Short mmCIF file of C-alpha atoms in Angstrom, two decimals:
data_model
loop_
_atom_site.label_atom_id
_atom_site.label_comp_id
_atom_site.label_asym_id
_atom_site.label_seq_id
_atom_site.Cartn_x
_atom_site.Cartn_y
_atom_site.Cartn_z
CA ILE A 62 36.67 55.82 7.53
CA TRP A 63 39.50 57.20 5.39
CA TYR A 64 38.19 60.72 5.90
CA ILE A 65 37.99 60.36 9.70
CA ILE A 66 41.54 58.97 9.82
CA LYS A 67 42.89 61.80 7.69
CA ILE A 68 41.12 64.46 9.79
CA ILE A 69 42.59 63.07 13.04
CA ILE A 70 46.11 62.70 11.65
CA SER A 71 46.18 66.11 9.96
CA SER A 72 45.07 67.81 13.17
CA GLU A 73 48.04 66.45 15.15
CA LEU A 74 50.96 66.10 12.74
CA THR A 75 52.75 68.88 10.91
CA VAL A 76 52.05 69.45 7.22
CA SER A 77 55.38 67.86 6.27
CA GLU A 78 54.71 64.78 8.44
CA VAL A 79 51.26 64.28 6.89
CA TRP A 80 52.86 64.63 3.45
CA ILE A 81 55.50 62.01 4.29
CA LEU A 82 52.93 59.50 5.61
CA TYR A 83 50.52 59.78 2.68
CA TRP A 84 53.29 60.00 0.07
CA VAL A 85 54.69 56.68 1.31
CA ILE A 86 51.18 55.11 1.42
CA SER A 87 50.52 56.31 -2.14
CA LEU A 88 53.86 54.94 -3.36
CA ILE A 89 53.29 51.56 -1.68
CA THR A 90 49.75 51.39 -3.13
CA LEU A 91 51.04 52.18 -6.61
CA LEU A 92 53.86 49.62 -6.48
CA SER A 93 51.60 46.91 -5.03
CA ALA A 94 49.44 47.16 -8.16
CA TYR A 95 52.40 46.33 -10.43
CA ASN A 96 54.95 44.28 -8.51
CA ASP A 97 53.34 40.92 -9.34
CA LEU A 98 53.31 41.67 -13.10
CA TRP A 99 49.50 41.56 -12.83
CA MET A 100 49.51 37.85 -11.98
CA THR A 101 47.17 38.43 -9.04
CA GLN A 102 44.66 40.25 -11.24
CA SER A 103 44.64 37.28 -13.60
CA LEU A 104 42.83 35.36 -10.86
CA ASN A 105 39.70 37.30 -11.78
CA HIS A 106 39.94 35.95 -15.33
CA PHE A 107 40.92 32.30 -14.80
CA VAL A 108 39.44 31.28 -11.44
CA PRO A 109 35.74 31.52 -12.49
CA GLU A 110 36.47 29.41 -15.58
CA PHE A 111 38.30 26.69 -13.63
CA VAL A 112 35.73 26.68 -10.80
CA THR A 113 32.94 26.16 -13.33
CA LYS A 114 34.86 23.19 -14.75
CA LYS A 115 35.57 21.94 -11.20
CA ARG A 116 39.30 22.05 -11.95
CA TYR A 117 40.22 23.00 -8.41
CA ASP A 118 43.76 21.78 -8.99
CA LYS A 119 44.21 24.57 -11.54
CA VAL A 120 42.60 27.12 -9.22
CA LYS A 121 45.02 26.10 -6.46
CA SER A 122 47.91 26.22 -8.92
CA ILE A 123 47.34 29.76 -10.22
CA LEU A 124 46.70 30.97 -6.68
CA PHE A 125 50.07 29.48 -5.76
CA TYR A 126 51.72 31.16 -8.79
CA ALA A 127 50.24 34.52 -7.77
CA LEU A 128 51.32 34.20 -4.13
CA PHE A 129 54.81 33.01 -5.10
CA ILE A 130 55.43 35.99 -7.40
CA GLN A 131 53.87 38.41 -4.91
CA ILE A 132 56.05 37.23 -2.04
CA PHE A 133 59.22 37.01 -4.15
CA SER A 134 58.87 40.51 -5.64
CA SER A 135 57.63 41.95 -2.33
CA LEU A 136 60.75 40.74 -0.51
CA ILE A 137 62.95 42.46 -3.11
CA ILE A 138 61.04 45.76 -2.90
CA CYS A 139 60.81 45.51 0.91
CA SER A 140 64.59 45.09 1.10
CA PHE A 141 65.05 48.10 -1.17
CA PHE A 142 62.87 50.36 1.01
CA PHE A 143 64.40 49.10 4.25
CA PHE A 144 68.10 49.19 3.35
CA TRP A 145 67.90 52.26 1.08
CA ALA A 146 65.61 54.27 3.37
CA ASP A 147 68.37 56.76 4.21
CA TYR A 148 69.13 57.38 0.53
CA ILE A 149 65.46 57.75 -0.46
CA ALA A 150 64.73 60.06 2.49
CA GLU A 151 67.71 62.27 1.72
CA ASN A 152 67.31 62.48 -2.06
CA TYR A 153 63.55 62.45 -2.56
CA PHE A 154 61.90 63.51 0.70
CA LYS A 155 64.69 65.91 1.63
CA THR A 156 64.12 65.07 5.31
CA GLN A 157 65.44 62.42 7.70
CA GLN A 158 61.95 62.11 9.21
CA ALA A 159 60.98 59.84 6.32
CA ILE A 160 63.49 57.11 7.19
CA HIS A 161 61.46 55.43 9.94
CA THR A 162 58.21 55.61 7.95
CA LEU A 163 59.88 54.04 4.90
CA LYS A 164 61.26 51.18 6.98
CA THR A 165 57.89 50.62 8.66
CA PHE A 166 56.02 50.49 5.36
CA ALA A 167 58.63 48.17 3.87
CA PHE A 168 57.11 45.42 6.03
CA PHE A 169 53.62 46.70 5.27
CA PHE A 170 54.35 46.11 1.58
CA ILE A 171 54.86 42.36 2.03
CA TRP A 172 51.67 41.78 3.97
CA ILE A 173 49.39 44.04 1.91
CA ASN A 174 50.25 41.98 -1.18
CA ILE A 175 49.32 38.70 0.53
CA PHE A 176 46.12 40.34 1.75
CA GLN A 177 45.28 41.59 -1.75
CA THR A 178 45.96 38.20 -3.36
CA LEU A 179 43.47 36.45 -1.09
CA ASN A 180 40.98 39.28 -1.48
CA ASN A 181 41.26 39.00 -5.27
CA PHE A 182 40.50 35.30 -4.90
CA PHE A 183 37.33 36.17 -2.95
CA MET A 184 36.35 38.56 -5.75
CA ALA A 185 37.07 35.98 -8.45
CA ILE A 186 34.68 33.46 -6.92
CA GLN A 187 32.12 36.23 -6.24
CA ASP A 188 32.40 35.98 -2.46
CA THR A 189 31.76 39.69 -2.12
CA PHE A 190 30.90 39.40 1.56
CA SER A 191 34.32 38.03 2.56
CA TYR A 192 36.06 40.55 0.29
CA LYS A 193 34.27 43.58 1.74
CA LEU A 194 34.30 42.24 5.29
CA THR A 195 38.09 41.84 5.48
CA GLU A 196 38.81 45.20 3.85
CA THR A 197 36.26 47.12 5.94
CA ILE A 198 37.35 45.61 9.25
CA ARG A 199 40.99 46.31 8.41
CA MET A 200 40.14 49.98 7.91
CA LEU A 201 38.02 50.06 11.08
CA PHE A 202 40.92 48.75 13.15
CA ILE A 203 43.31 51.28 11.62
CA MET A 204 40.85 53.97 12.69
CA ILE A 205 40.58 52.47 16.20
CA PHE A 206 44.37 52.46 16.56
CA VAL A 207 44.57 56.05 15.27
CA LEU A 208 41.92 57.08 17.82
CA PHE A 209 43.90 55.29 20.55
CA ILE A 210 47.03 57.27 19.62
CA PHE A 211 44.98 60.47 19.55
CA PHE A 212 43.31 60.10 22.95
CA TRP A 213 46.46 58.82 24.68
CA ASN A 214 48.49 61.76 23.38
CA LEU A 215 50.96 59.54 21.52
CA TRP A 216 50.97 61.80 18.49
CA ASN A 217 53.96 61.31 16.25
CA LEU A 218 54.67 60.12 12.73
CA ALA A 219 56.13 56.77 13.85
CA ASN A 220 53.07 55.75 15.88
CA TYR A 221 50.64 56.68 13.12
CA SER A 222 52.75 54.64 10.69
CA TYR A 223 52.50 51.65 13.03
CA SER A 224 48.70 51.94 12.96
CA TRP A 225 48.75 50.84 9.30
CA LEU A 226 51.14 47.98 10.01
CA ILE A 227 49.89 46.34 13.22
CA TRP A 228 46.26 45.86 12.27
CA LEU A 229 47.19 44.71 8.78
CA TYR A 230 49.09 41.80 10.36
CA ILE A 231 46.03 40.84 12.39
CA TRP A 232 43.68 40.97 9.45
CA VAL A 233 45.98 39.09 7.11
CA ILE A 234 45.87 36.28 9.65
CA ILE A 235 42.06 36.51 9.84
CA THR A 236 41.80 36.56 6.03
CA ILE A 237 43.99 33.44 5.84
CA ILE A 238 41.79 31.73 8.45
CA ILE A 239 38.63 32.57 6.43
CA PHE A 240 40.27 31.20 3.30
CA LEU A 241 41.46 27.99 4.96
CA LYS A 242 38.16 27.21 6.70
CA LYS A 243 35.84 28.28 3.89
CA TYR A 244 37.70 27.15 0.77
CA TYR A 245 40.98 25.33 1.30
CA SER A 246 39.66 22.42 3.35
CA LYS A 247 36.61 22.04 1.08
CA TYR A 248 38.11 22.46 -2.40
CA PHE A 249 41.91 22.47 -2.34
CA LYS A 250 43.10 20.23 0.48
CA ASN A 251 43.39 17.10 -1.65
CA GLU A 252 44.39 18.86 -4.86
CA LYS A 253 47.96 19.03 -6.13
CA ILE A 254 49.73 22.14 -7.36
CA LEU A 255 50.34 21.70 -11.06
CA ILE A 256 53.67 22.78 -12.47
CA GLU A 257 52.53 22.60 -16.08
CA LYS A 258 54.36 24.59 -18.71
CA SER A 259 51.17 25.18 -20.73
CA LEU A 260 49.22 26.46 -17.70
CA ILE A 261 52.04 28.73 -16.54
CA LYS A 262 52.47 30.05 -20.08
CA THR A 263 48.74 30.75 -20.49
CA VAL A 264 48.38 32.56 -17.17
CA SER A 265 51.67 34.46 -17.56
CA LYS A 266 50.83 35.58 -21.09
CA TYR A 267 47.48 37.00 -20.00
CA ALA A 268 49.00 38.66 -16.91
CA LEU A 269 51.87 40.18 -18.90
CA LEU A 270 49.59 41.64 -21.58
CA VAL A 271 47.38 43.27 -18.94
CA PHE A 272 50.48 44.49 -17.10
CA ILE A 273 51.81 46.17 -20.28
CA TRP A 274 48.39 47.80 -20.82
CA ALA A 275 48.34 49.03 -17.21
#
């Protein structure tokens, strides 16, 4: 799917426009791996242990911690990309064409982190089907939107940037629905979020050590 998308985009955009689009995607992908201080990745370590012990209150709690940090840090980075787009475009891309793409992907950054947090939860509880389903369908819909732009002669950098953003919104909503129907109502609905110093310290310590290693 990635290859098909890249072939279509590279056949219609200029070399510099393709470079701008994929440079921004690469930067967003890199930052999204670090902006939560690796708290989201710690789900893979702690969730299986707490599920085995049927401590669903702790599972709900660390999921809340991960989402809270993701959203908080994402809003800061999103604001930076959106309000400093002119400066970044001028000083690093050396072209004003990058401004709109940076602002578009600023909003992409918030939603991709929510998407990844829930997908990491699916991985942690070994629900590989839900994990692969949501990711694959997201990519399929990006490809469909790219093909729509291609066949309707709407070729430009802005429209191809939107193809990453629009379908991500849809599939974040679908991922949340899968989570709520499959897990939240069954395991977490009646559980309280624990604000325990010992739990926060344990999870944060693990996440921080892995973050430093990364």
